[in-house]
Short mmCIF file of N, CA and C in Angstrom, two decimals:
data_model
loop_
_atom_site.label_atom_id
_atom_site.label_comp_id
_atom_site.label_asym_id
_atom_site.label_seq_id
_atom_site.Cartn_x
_atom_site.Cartn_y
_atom_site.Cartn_z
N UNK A 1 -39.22 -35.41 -14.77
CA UNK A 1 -40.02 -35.92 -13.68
C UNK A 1 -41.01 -34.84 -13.24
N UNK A 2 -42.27 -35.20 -13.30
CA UNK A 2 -43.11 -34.14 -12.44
C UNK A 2 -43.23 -34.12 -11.02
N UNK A 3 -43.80 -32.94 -10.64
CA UNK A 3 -43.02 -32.56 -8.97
C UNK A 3 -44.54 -33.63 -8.69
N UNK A 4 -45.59 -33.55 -8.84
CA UNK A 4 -46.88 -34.20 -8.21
C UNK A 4 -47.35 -35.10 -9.52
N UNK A 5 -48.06 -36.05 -9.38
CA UNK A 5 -48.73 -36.92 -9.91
C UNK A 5 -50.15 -37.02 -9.46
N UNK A 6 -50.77 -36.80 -10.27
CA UNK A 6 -52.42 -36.81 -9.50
C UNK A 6 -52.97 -37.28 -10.54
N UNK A 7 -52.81 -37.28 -12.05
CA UNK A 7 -53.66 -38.20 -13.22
C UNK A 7 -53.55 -39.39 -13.32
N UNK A 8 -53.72 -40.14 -12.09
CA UNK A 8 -54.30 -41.23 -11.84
C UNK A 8 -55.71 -41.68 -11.50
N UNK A 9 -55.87 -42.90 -12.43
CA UNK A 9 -57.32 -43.14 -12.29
C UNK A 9 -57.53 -43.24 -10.62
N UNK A 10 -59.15 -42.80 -10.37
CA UNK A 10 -59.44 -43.08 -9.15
C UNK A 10 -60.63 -43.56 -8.81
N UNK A 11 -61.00 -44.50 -7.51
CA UNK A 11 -62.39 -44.62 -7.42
C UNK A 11 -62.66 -43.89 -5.94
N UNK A 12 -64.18 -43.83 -5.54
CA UNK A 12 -64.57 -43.01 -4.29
C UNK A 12 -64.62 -44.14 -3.34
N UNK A 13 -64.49 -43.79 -2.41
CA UNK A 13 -64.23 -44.87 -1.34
C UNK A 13 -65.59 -45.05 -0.24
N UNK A 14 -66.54 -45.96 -0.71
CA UNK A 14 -67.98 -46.01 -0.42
C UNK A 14 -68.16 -45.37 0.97
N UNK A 15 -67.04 -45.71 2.18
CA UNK A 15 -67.59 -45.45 3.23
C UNK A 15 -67.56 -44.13 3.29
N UNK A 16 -66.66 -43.48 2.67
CA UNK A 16 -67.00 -41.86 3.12
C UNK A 16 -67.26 -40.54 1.90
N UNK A 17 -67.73 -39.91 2.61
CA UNK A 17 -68.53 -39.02 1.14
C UNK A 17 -67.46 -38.15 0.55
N UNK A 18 -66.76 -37.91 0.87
CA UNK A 18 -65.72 -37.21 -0.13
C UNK A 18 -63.79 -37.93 -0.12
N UNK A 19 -63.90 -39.47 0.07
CA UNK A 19 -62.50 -39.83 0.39
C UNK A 19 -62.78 -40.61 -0.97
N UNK A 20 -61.51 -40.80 -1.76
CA UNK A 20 -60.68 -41.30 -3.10
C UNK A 20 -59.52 -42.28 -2.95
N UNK A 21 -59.48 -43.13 -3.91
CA UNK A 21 -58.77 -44.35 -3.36
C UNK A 21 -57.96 -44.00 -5.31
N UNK A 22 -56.83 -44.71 -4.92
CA UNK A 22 -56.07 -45.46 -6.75
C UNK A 22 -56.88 -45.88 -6.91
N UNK A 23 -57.06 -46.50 -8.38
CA UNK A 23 -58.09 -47.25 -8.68
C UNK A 23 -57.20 -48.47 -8.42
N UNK A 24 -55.77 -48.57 -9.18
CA UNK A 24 -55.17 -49.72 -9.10
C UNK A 24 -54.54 -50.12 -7.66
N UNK A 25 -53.81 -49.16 -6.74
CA UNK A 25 -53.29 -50.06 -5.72
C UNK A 25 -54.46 -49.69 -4.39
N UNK A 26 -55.26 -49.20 -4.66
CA UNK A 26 -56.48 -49.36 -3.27
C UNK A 26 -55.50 -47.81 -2.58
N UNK A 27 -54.81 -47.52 -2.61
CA UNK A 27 -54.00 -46.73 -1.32
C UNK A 27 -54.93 -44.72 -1.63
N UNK A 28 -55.30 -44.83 -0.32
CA UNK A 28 -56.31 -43.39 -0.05
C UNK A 28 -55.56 -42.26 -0.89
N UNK A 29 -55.97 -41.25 -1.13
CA UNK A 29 -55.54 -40.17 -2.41
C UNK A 29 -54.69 -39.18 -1.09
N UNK A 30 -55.23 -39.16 0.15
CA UNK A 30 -54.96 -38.97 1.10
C UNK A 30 -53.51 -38.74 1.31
N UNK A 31 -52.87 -40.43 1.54
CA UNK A 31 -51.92 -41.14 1.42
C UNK A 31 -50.72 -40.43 0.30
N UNK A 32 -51.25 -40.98 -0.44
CA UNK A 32 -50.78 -40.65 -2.07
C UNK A 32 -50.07 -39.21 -1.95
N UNK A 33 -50.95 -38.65 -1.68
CA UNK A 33 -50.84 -37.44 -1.81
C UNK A 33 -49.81 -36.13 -2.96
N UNK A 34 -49.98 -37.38 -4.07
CA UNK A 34 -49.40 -36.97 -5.06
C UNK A 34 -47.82 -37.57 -5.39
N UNK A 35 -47.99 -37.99 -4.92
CA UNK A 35 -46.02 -38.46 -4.68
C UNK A 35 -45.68 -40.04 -5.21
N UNK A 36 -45.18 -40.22 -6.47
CA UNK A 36 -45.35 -41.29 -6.81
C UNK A 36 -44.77 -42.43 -6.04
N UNK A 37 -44.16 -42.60 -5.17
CA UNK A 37 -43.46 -43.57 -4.12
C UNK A 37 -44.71 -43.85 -2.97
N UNK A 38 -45.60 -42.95 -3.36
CA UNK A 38 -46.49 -43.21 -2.03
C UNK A 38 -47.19 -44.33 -2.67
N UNK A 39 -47.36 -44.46 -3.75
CA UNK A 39 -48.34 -45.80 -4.34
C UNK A 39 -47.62 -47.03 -3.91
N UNK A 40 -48.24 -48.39 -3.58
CA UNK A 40 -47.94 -49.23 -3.73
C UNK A 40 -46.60 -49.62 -4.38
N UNK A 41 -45.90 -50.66 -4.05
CA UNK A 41 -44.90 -50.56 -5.42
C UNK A 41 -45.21 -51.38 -6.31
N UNK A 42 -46.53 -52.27 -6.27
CA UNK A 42 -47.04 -53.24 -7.15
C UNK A 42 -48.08 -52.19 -8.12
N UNK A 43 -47.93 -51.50 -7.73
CA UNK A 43 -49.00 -50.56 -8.23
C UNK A 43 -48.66 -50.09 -10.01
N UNK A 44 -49.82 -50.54 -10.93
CA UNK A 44 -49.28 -50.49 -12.46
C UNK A 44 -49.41 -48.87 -12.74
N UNK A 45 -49.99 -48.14 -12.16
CA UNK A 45 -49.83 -46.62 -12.51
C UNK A 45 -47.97 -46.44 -12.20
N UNK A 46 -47.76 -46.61 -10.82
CA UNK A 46 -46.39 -46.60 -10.54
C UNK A 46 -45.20 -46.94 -11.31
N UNK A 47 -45.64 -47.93 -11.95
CA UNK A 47 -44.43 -49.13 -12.60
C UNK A 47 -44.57 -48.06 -14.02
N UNK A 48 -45.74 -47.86 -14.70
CA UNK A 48 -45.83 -47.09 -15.96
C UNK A 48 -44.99 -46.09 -15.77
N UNK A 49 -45.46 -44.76 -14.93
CA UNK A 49 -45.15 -43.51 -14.40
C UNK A 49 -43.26 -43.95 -14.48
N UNK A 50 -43.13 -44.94 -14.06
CA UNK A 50 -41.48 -44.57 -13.31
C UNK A 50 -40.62 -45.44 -14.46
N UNK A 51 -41.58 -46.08 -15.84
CA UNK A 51 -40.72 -46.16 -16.70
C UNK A 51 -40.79 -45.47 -17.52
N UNK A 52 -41.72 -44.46 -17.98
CA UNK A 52 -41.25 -43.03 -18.30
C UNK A 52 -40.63 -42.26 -18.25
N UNK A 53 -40.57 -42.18 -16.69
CA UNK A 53 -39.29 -41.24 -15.87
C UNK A 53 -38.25 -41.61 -16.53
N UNK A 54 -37.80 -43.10 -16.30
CA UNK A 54 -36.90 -43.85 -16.59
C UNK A 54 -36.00 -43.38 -18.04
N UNK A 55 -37.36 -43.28 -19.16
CA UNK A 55 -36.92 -43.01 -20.97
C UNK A 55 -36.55 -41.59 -20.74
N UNK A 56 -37.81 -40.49 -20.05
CA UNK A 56 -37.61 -39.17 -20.26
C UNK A 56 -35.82 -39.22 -19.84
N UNK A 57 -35.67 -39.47 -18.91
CA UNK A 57 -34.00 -39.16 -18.29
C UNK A 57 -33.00 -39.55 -18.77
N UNK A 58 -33.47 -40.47 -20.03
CA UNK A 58 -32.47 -41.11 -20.70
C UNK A 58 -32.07 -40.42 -22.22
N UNK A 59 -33.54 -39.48 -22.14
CA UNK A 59 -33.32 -38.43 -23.67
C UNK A 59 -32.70 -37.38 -22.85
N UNK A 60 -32.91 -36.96 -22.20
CA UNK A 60 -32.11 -35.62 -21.30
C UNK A 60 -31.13 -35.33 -21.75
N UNK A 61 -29.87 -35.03 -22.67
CA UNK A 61 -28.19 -33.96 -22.60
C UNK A 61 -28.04 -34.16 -21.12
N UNK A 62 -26.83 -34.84 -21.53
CA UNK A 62 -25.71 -34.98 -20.09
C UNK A 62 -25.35 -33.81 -19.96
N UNK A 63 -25.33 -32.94 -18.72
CA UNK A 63 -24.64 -31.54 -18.72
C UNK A 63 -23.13 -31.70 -18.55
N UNK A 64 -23.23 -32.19 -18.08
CA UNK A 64 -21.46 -32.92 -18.46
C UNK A 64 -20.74 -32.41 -19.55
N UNK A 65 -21.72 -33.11 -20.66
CA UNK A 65 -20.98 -33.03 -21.98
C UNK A 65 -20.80 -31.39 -22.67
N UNK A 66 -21.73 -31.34 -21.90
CA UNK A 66 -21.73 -29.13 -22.30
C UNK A 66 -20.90 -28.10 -21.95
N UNK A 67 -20.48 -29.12 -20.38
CA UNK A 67 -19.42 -28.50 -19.88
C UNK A 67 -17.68 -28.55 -20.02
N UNK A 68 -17.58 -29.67 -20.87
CA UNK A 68 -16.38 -30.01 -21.34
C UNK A 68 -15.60 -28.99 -21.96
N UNK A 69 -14.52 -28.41 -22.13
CA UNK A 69 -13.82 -27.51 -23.15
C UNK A 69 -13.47 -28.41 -24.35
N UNK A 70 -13.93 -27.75 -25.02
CA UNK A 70 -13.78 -27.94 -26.52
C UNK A 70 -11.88 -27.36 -27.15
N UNK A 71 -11.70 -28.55 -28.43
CA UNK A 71 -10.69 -28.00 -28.98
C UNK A 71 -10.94 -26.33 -30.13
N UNK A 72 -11.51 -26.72 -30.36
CA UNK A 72 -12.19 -25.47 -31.02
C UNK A 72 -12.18 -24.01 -30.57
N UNK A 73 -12.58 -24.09 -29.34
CA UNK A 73 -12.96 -23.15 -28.53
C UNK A 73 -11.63 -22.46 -28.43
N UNK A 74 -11.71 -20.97 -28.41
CA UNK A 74 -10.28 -19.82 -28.72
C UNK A 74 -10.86 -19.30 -27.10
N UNK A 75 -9.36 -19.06 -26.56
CA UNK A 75 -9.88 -18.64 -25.03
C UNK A 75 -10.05 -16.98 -25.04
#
């Protein structure tokens, strides 16, 4: 999981000269502020982003299993 998310597409937000919107859920960059829960939850950057998360965590080594004693193992 990355700590911030910010490579999301974006558009400028006409009324003001330096404010940024998602492109997909409208919500201010402001807002956002990097944090993927701050998006919308309809939001398709979100839904992508967090089924990634989803695979990355699923390739991860259980530390669990590392920590087990082995028969092998001579004390």
């Amino acid at each position: 999981m990355k700590p911030f998310y910010i490579d999301y597409s974006q558009e400028k937000i006409e009324e003001h000269q330096h404010a940024y919107r998602c492109l997909h859920c409208k919500i201010p960059t402001t807002i956002i502020f990097g944090l993927l829960e701050n998006h919308a939850k309809d939001c398709s950057y979100r839904i992508q982003q967090s089924k990634w998360t989803q695979l990355e965590a699923g390739l991860r080594p259980h530390k669990t299993h590392f920590d087990e004693p082995h028969i092998d193992e001579v004390d």
